[in-house]
Short mmCIF file of C-alpha atoms and ligand atoms in Angstrom, two decimals:
data_model
loop_
_atom_site.label_atom_id
_atom_site.label_comp_id
_atom_site.label_asym_id
_atom_site.label_seq_id
_atom_site.Cartn_x
_atom_site.Cartn_y
_atom_site.Cartn_z
CA UNK A 225 85.62 -5.56 -133.29
CA UNK A 226 84.28 -6.70 -129.44
CA UNK A 227 84.02 -5.15 -126.19
CA UNK A 228 86.98 -5.28 -124.01
CA UNK A 229 87.92 -3.68 -120.87
CA UNK A 230 90.40 -1.13 -121.15
CA UNK A 231 92.92 0.40 -117.98
CA UNK A 232 96.11 2.77 -118.32
CA UNK A 233 99.03 1.85 -115.59
CA UNK A 234 101.36 4.55 -114.07
CA UNK A 235 104.56 1.81 -113.52
CA UNK A 236 105.89 -1.21 -114.76
CA UNK A 237 105.06 -3.08 -111.33
CA UNK A 238 101.41 -2.16 -111.98
CA UNK A 239 101.63 -3.61 -115.55
CA UNK A 240 103.00 -6.64 -114.71
CA UNK A 241 100.11 -7.03 -111.91
CA UNK A 242 97.67 -6.47 -114.78
CA UNK A 243 99.70 -9.30 -116.52
CA UNK A 244 99.11 -11.83 -114.41
CA UNK A 245 95.86 -11.27 -113.18
CA UNK A 246 94.31 -14.35 -115.12
CA UNK A 247 92.49 -12.10 -117.68
CA UNK A 248 93.15 -12.51 -121.33
CA UNK A 249 95.11 -9.44 -121.74
CA UNK A 250 97.32 -7.36 -124.70
CA UNK A 251 99.59 -4.95 -124.07
CA UNK A 252 98.62 -1.75 -125.87
CA UNK A 253 101.10 0.71 -127.10
CA UNK A 254 100.58 2.80 -130.55
CA UNK A 255 97.88 0.44 -131.52
CA UNK A 256 98.66 1.06 -134.96
CA UNK A 257 99.12 -2.79 -135.64
CA UNK A 258 96.88 -4.13 -132.28
CA UNK A 259 93.84 -2.53 -132.82
CA UNK A 260 93.88 -3.02 -136.54
CA UNK A 261 94.04 -6.91 -135.83
CA UNK A 262 91.43 -6.48 -133.33
CA UNK A 263 89.22 -4.69 -136.17
CA UNK A 264 89.75 -7.41 -138.54
CA UNK A 265 88.64 -9.83 -135.78
CA UNK A 266 92.02 -11.74 -136.39
CA UNK A 267 92.55 -11.04 -132.33
CA UNK A 268 89.48 -10.84 -129.25
CA UNK A 269 91.45 -9.94 -126.09
CA UNK A 270 89.06 -9.23 -122.84
CA UNK A 271 91.11 -6.38 -121.83
CA UNK A 272 94.01 -3.52 -122.75
CA UNK A 273 96.84 -2.52 -120.56
CA UNK A 274 98.34 0.86 -122.35
CA UNK A 275 101.45 1.65 -121.53
CA UNK A 276 101.10 5.27 -122.66
CA UNK A 277 101.53 7.05 -119.06
CA UNK A 278 104.86 4.90 -117.49
CA UNK A 279 106.92 7.80 -117.85
CA UNK A 280 109.66 5.42 -117.31
CA UNK A 281 109.41 3.47 -120.92
CA UNK A 282 109.30 7.00 -122.52
CA UNK A 283 112.57 8.47 -122.75
CA UNK A 284 116.46 7.99 -124.12
CA UNK A 285 119.14 7.54 -122.45
CA UNK A 286 122.95 7.58 -122.26
CA UNK A 287 124.47 4.73 -119.72
CA UNK A 288 128.31 3.73 -119.79
CA UNK A 289 128.93 4.27 -123.37
CA UNK A 290 125.07 2.75 -124.53
CA UNK A 291 122.12 4.57 -125.49
CA UNK A 292 118.96 3.11 -124.53
CA UNK A 293 116.00 3.82 -126.30
CA UNK A 294 112.40 3.80 -124.62
CA UNK A 295 110.30 1.00 -125.52
CA UNK A 296 107.18 3.62 -125.63
CA UNK A 297 109.33 5.97 -128.18
CA UNK A 298 107.56 6.81 -130.72
CA UNK A 299 108.91 6.40 -134.66
CA UNK A 300 108.37 10.18 -134.98
CA UNK A 301 109.85 11.11 -131.88
CA UNK A 302 113.17 9.03 -132.39
CA UNK A 303 113.40 10.17 -135.88
CA UNK A 304 113.88 13.99 -134.60
CA UNK A 305 115.66 12.54 -131.42
CA UNK A 306 118.99 14.81 -131.22
CA UNK A 307 120.35 12.04 -129.17
CA UNK A 308 119.71 9.51 -131.87
CA UNK A 309 120.68 11.15 -134.30
CA UNK A 310 123.43 12.13 -133.46
CA UNK A 311 124.43 8.27 -132.20
CA UNK A 312 123.29 6.33 -135.08
CA UNK A 313 122.12 9.48 -137.92
CA UNK A 314 120.64 5.67 -140.46
CA UNK A 315 118.46 4.55 -137.43
CA UNK A 316 117.15 8.44 -137.14
CA UNK A 317 116.47 8.11 -140.73
CA UNK A 318 114.91 4.68 -141.25
CA UNK A 319 112.40 5.77 -138.65
CA UNK A 320 111.77 8.93 -140.27
CA UNK A 321 110.81 7.21 -143.26
CA UNK A 322 108.11 4.68 -141.65
CA UNK A 323 105.08 4.46 -143.04
CA UNK A 324 103.07 7.84 -143.03
CA UNK A 325 103.41 10.83 -140.37
CA UNK A 326 100.05 9.26 -138.57
CA UNK A 327 101.59 6.36 -138.20
CA UNK A 328 104.95 7.60 -136.77
CA UNK A 329 103.10 10.32 -134.05
CA UNK A 330 101.13 6.66 -132.81
CA UNK A 331 103.68 3.75 -133.37
CA UNK A 332 106.29 3.48 -131.13
CA UNK A 333 109.73 1.19 -131.48
CA UNK A 334 108.90 -2.06 -128.31
CA UNK A 335 105.60 -2.24 -130.56
CA UNK A 336 107.08 -2.70 -134.00
CA UNK A 337 109.67 -5.04 -132.44
CA UNK A 338 107.21 -7.07 -129.64
CA UNK A 339 104.69 -6.65 -133.18
CA UNK A 340 107.86 -8.80 -135.79
CA UNK A 341 105.87 -7.76 -138.56
CA UNK A 342 108.23 -9.67 -141.38
CA UNK A 343 108.03 -6.61 -143.66
CA UNK A 344 108.75 -3.72 -141.15
CA UNK A 345 112.29 -1.90 -140.59
CA UNK A 346 113.11 -2.04 -136.67
CA UNK A 347 114.08 -5.60 -136.13
CA UNK A 348 116.20 -5.61 -139.61
CA UNK A 349 117.91 -2.08 -137.60
CA UNK A 350 118.00 -3.84 -134.27
CA UNK A 351 119.35 -6.97 -135.85
CA UNK A 352 122.52 -5.04 -138.01
CA UNK A 353 122.93 -3.21 -134.75
CA UNK A 354 123.22 -6.13 -132.65
CA UNK A 355 121.02 -4.34 -130.67
CA UNK A 356 120.22 -5.44 -126.52
CA UNK A 357 116.24 -5.70 -125.97
CA UNK A 358 115.79 -4.95 -122.20
CA UNK A 359 112.58 -6.78 -120.42
CA UNK A 360 111.27 -6.27 -117.13
CA UNK A 361 113.43 -9.83 -116.31
CA UNK A 362 115.65 -10.10 -118.41
CA UNK A 363 118.12 -8.70 -121.61
CA UNK A 364 118.59 -10.28 -124.89
CA UNK A 365 120.21 -10.26 -128.01
CA UNK A 366 118.61 -9.04 -130.65
CA UNK A 367 120.27 -12.27 -132.46
CA UNK A 368 117.85 -14.52 -129.70
CA UNK A 369 114.95 -12.15 -129.92
CA UNK A 370 113.05 -12.97 -133.27
CA UNK A 371 112.06 -16.42 -133.72
CA UNK A 372 109.79 -17.00 -137.10
CA UNK A 373 107.48 -15.00 -138.47
CA UNK A 374 105.70 -12.88 -136.23
CA UNK A 375 107.64 -14.24 -133.26
CA UNK A 376 109.33 -12.89 -130.57
CA UNK A 377 111.26 -14.61 -127.72
CA UNK A 378 108.98 -12.85 -125.10
CA UNK A 379 106.85 -14.39 -122.92
CA UNK A 380 103.25 -13.76 -122.62
CA UNK A 381 103.77 -11.56 -119.42
CA UNK A 382 106.32 -9.95 -120.49
CA UNK A 383 107.23 -6.04 -120.79
CA UNK A 384 110.00 -4.97 -123.12
CA UNK A 385 111.15 -2.31 -121.68
CA UNK A 386 114.16 -0.78 -124.12
CA UNK A 387 116.42 -0.83 -126.15
CA UNK A 388 120.11 -0.44 -125.82
CA UNK A 389 122.50 0.08 -128.76
CA UNK A 390 126.29 0.59 -129.34
CA UNK A 391 127.48 2.67 -131.54
CA UNK A 392 128.60 1.54 -135.30
CA UNK A 393 131.10 3.61 -137.64
CA UNK A 394 128.75 3.68 -139.97
CA UNK A 395 125.24 2.20 -140.26
CA UNK A 396 122.56 3.26 -143.23
CA UNK A 397 119.05 1.24 -143.81
CA UNK A 398 117.39 1.38 -147.78
CA UNK A 399 113.73 -0.26 -148.01
CA UNK A 400 112.21 -0.76 -151.35
CA UNK A 401 108.68 0.31 -150.24
CA UNK A 402 105.31 -1.17 -151.09
CA UNK A 403 103.66 2.50 -152.30
CA UNK A 404 100.29 2.28 -150.45
CA UNK A 405 101.55 1.34 -146.92
CA UNK A 406 105.24 2.52 -147.24
CA UNK A 407 106.58 -1.31 -145.11
CA UNK A 408 109.23 -2.73 -147.15
CA UNK A 409 109.00 -5.24 -149.78
CA UNK A 410 112.46 -5.52 -149.04
CA UNK A 411 114.55 -3.41 -147.16
CA UNK A 412 118.56 -4.01 -146.37
CA UNK A 413 120.49 -1.92 -142.80
CA UNK A 414 123.84 -2.75 -142.56
CA UNK A 415 126.17 -1.71 -139.59
CA UNK A 416 130.09 -1.70 -139.89
CA UNK A 417 132.04 -1.86 -136.06
CA UNK A 418 135.49 -2.34 -135.20
CA UNK A 419 135.17 -5.96 -134.98
CA UNK A 420 133.30 -6.23 -138.11
CA UNK A 421 129.80 -5.63 -140.25
CA UNK A 422 126.56 -7.46 -139.47
CA UNK A 423 124.08 -6.89 -141.87
CA UNK A 424 119.94 -7.89 -141.39
CA UNK A 425 117.16 -8.11 -144.51
CA UNK A 426 113.45 -7.64 -143.65
CA UNK A 427 111.09 -9.08 -146.08
CA UNK A 428 111.85 -12.69 -145.54
CA UNK A 429 108.70 -15.22 -145.25
CA UNK A 430 110.90 -15.89 -141.29
CA UNK A 431 111.28 -12.08 -140.78
CA UNK A 432 114.32 -9.60 -140.08
CA UNK A 433 117.02 -12.42 -140.52
CA UNK A 434 121.15 -11.64 -140.90
CA UNK A 435 122.78 -12.90 -144.12
CA UNK A 436 126.12 -13.94 -142.79
CA UNK A 437 127.64 -14.61 -146.18
CA UNK A 438 127.36 -10.56 -147.00
CA UNK A 439 128.69 -10.05 -143.50
CA UNK A 440 131.92 -11.98 -144.31
CA UNK A 441 132.50 -10.42 -147.25
CA UNK A 442 131.92 -6.35 -146.42
CA UNK A 443 133.69 -6.95 -142.76
CA UNK A 444 136.96 -7.73 -145.17
CA UNK A 445 136.17 -4.60 -146.99
CA UNK A 446 133.36 -2.48 -146.57
CA UNK A 447 132.76 -1.41 -150.19
CA UNK A 448 129.36 -2.17 -152.72
CA UNK A 449 132.08 -4.29 -155.26
CA UNK A 450 132.51 -6.92 -152.62
CA UNK A 451 128.85 -8.12 -152.61
CA UNK A 452 129.24 -9.21 -156.73
CA UNK A 453 128.32 -12.99 -156.99
CA UNK A 454 126.49 -12.89 -153.85
CA UNK A 455 122.74 -14.32 -153.96
CA UNK A 456 119.76 -14.34 -151.77
CA UNK A 457 118.12 -17.25 -151.82
CA UNK A 458 114.40 -16.97 -153.45
CA UNK A 459 112.84 -19.61 -150.79
CA UNK A 460 113.42 -17.38 -147.56
CA UNK A 461 111.59 -14.22 -149.04
CA UNK A 462 108.14 -13.43 -148.55
CA UNK A 463 105.94 -13.79 -151.56
CA UNK A 464 102.39 -12.20 -152.37
CA UNK A 465 100.65 -9.72 -154.46
CA UNK A 466 102.78 -7.14 -154.38
CA UNK A 467 105.79 -9.17 -155.07
CA UNK A 468 107.14 -12.47 -155.69
CA UNK A 469 109.60 -14.14 -153.66
CA UNK A 470 112.56 -13.97 -157.02
CA UNK A 471 111.35 -10.51 -157.78
CA UNK A 472 112.55 -9.79 -153.51
CA UNK A 473 115.55 -11.83 -153.23
CA UNK A 474 116.65 -9.92 -156.60
CA UNK A 475 115.84 -6.51 -154.88
CA UNK A 476 117.57 -7.73 -151.73
CA UNK A 477 121.25 -8.54 -153.11
CA UNK A 478 119.95 -4.60 -155.16
CA UNK A 479 119.76 -3.02 -152.22
CA UNK A 480 122.32 -4.38 -150.73
CA UNK A 481 125.01 -2.90 -152.84
CA UNK A 482 122.84 0.52 -151.90
CA UNK A 483 123.01 0.83 -148.42
CA UNK A 484 126.52 -0.11 -148.43
CA UNK A 485 126.87 2.88 -151.15
CA UNK A 486 124.70 4.94 -148.51
CA UNK A 487 126.69 3.95 -145.20
CA UNK A 488 130.01 5.29 -146.98
CA UNK A 489 128.86 8.86 -148.21
CA UNK A 490 126.98 9.91 -145.13
CA UNK A 491 129.81 9.47 -143.29
CA UNK A 492 131.91 11.35 -145.67
C1 FAD B 1225 99.71 1.56 -142.35
C2 FAD B 1225 100.98 1.02 -141.75
C3 FAD B 1225 102.34 1.42 -142.69
C4 FAD B 1225 103.76 0.67 -141.58
N1 FAD B 1225 104.46 1.21 -142.60
C5 FAD B 1225 105.60 0.70 -141.61
C6 FAD B 1225 106.88 0.69 -142.32
O1 FAD B 1225 107.40 0.99 -143.52
N2 FAD B 1225 107.44 0.52 -140.96
C7 FAD B 1225 107.38 -0.35 -139.89
O2 FAD B 1225 108.56 -0.46 -139.38
N3 FAD B 1225 106.69 -0.56 -139.57
C8 FAD B 1225 105.83 0.38 -140.12
N4 FAD B 1225 103.80 -0.26 -139.93
C9 FAD B 1225 103.80 -0.47 -138.03
C10 FAD B 1225 104.04 0.43 -137.44
O3 FAD B 1225 105.19 0.77 -137.26
C11 FAD B 1225 103.74 -0.13 -135.91
O4 FAD B 1225 104.06 1.66 -134.90
C12 FAD B 1225 103.84 -1.06 -135.44
O5 FAD B 1225 103.93 -2.70 -135.77
C13 FAD B 1225 103.61 -1.54 -134.12
O6 FAD B 1225 103.26 -1.03 -132.77
P1 FAD B 1225 102.84 -0.35 -132.11
O7 FAD B 1225 103.57 0.88 -130.95
O8 FAD B 1225 101.55 0.70 -132.90
O9 FAD B 1225 102.17 -1.70 -131.20
P2 FAD B 1225 100.63 -2.03 -131.15
O10 FAD B 1225 99.99 -2.05 -131.82
O11 FAD B 1225 100.39 -1.23 -130.11
O12 FAD B 1225 101.39 -3.29 -130.76
C14 FAD B 1225 101.95 -4.44 -131.93
C15 FAD B 1225 101.97 -5.80 -130.91
O13 FAD B 1225 103.19 -5.70 -129.44
C16 FAD B 1225 103.11 -5.40 -128.60
N5 FAD B 1225 103.47 -4.84 -127.80
C17 FAD B 1225 103.37 -3.58 -127.46
N6 FAD B 1225 104.46 -2.99 -127.38
C18 FAD B 1225 105.21 -3.72 -126.27
C19 FAD B 1225 106.13 -3.68 -124.81
N7 FAD B 1225 106.37 -2.70 -124.74
N8 FAD B 1225 106.29 -5.13 -124.51
C20 FAD B 1225 106.23 -6.36 -124.90
N9 FAD B 1225 104.26 -6.16 -126.06
C21 FAD B 1225 104.21 -5.76 -126.84
C22 FAD B 1225 101.22 -5.36 -128.39
O14 FAD B 1225 100.60 -5.88 -127.68
C23 FAD B 1225 101.21 -6.06 -129.38
O15 FAD B 1225 100.51 -7.28 -130.18
C24 FAD B 1225 102.84 0.27 -140.53
C25 FAD B 1225 101.88 0.36 -139.99
C26 FAD B 1225 101.05 1.09 -140.65
C27 FAD B 1225 99.37 0.76 -140.10
#
């Protein structure tokens, strides 16, 4: 790994000033993806700006009937959060099944969303929930946030500060794990609201996406049976040594049925 400078600002204004001073910098959250990329030589920033000393990014709050998560809250913290467990238990469960205890202790929701790994769980979760991503300068609907493989709408000098969630009637997430890392080969999140159902899929070659045909069927009747006959196009799925695109497409349909059943059972 190449040498780099390291700094630990204590507020958002300091972070933004550092991001704009012309030094080639990267924000460091939990480091679980960024440091691995640097060790592999895929990235070599001149400076890391650590976000771990900024209290405003580390807590959840309830505002006007919405739950707001801090970008620097870790997967482990959110899995155990009474507020998240009460608000969207399915999302807390999703966080609790990310990777292993070490990754969950360090990795953050903000880092995962900003990284937009096509095998990650949080992008599917926030997309299904129709969450709002709050940055230092604007609010971005989850539908507009993910722009493709490892791509987001964030500007290079933009800080993701939090995630605002409305409360669904039901929500569940289910993934088929790659056994070594526990990343999702395929993951499906479903959320039912009074005004319809949203379904999001992770494991595609373009990152997390919604499945409109599944949403329409489930909005008419929230029952796994209505998904019979629906397909996911294998041309949109990732393919690698762990699984081919046709297998992933098949898994996506199977998981979609199961996750609806899981959401129904969880709310009984
Ligand atoms: C073995 C292993 C297994 C994993 N399994 C899973 C899994 O099953 N499911 C899953 O979802 N994830 C999984 N992950 C990924 C894990 O969730 C990481 O925590 C996550 O991808 C990155 O979060 P981080 O906080 O470590 O971010 P970092 O690695 O610190 O940063 C990632 C990127 O986001 C940028 N960034 C970070 N925070 C911000 C911010 N607030 N604003 C703007 N940009 C920011 C950084 O500059 C960097 O480019 C796994 C990781 C490993 C190592």
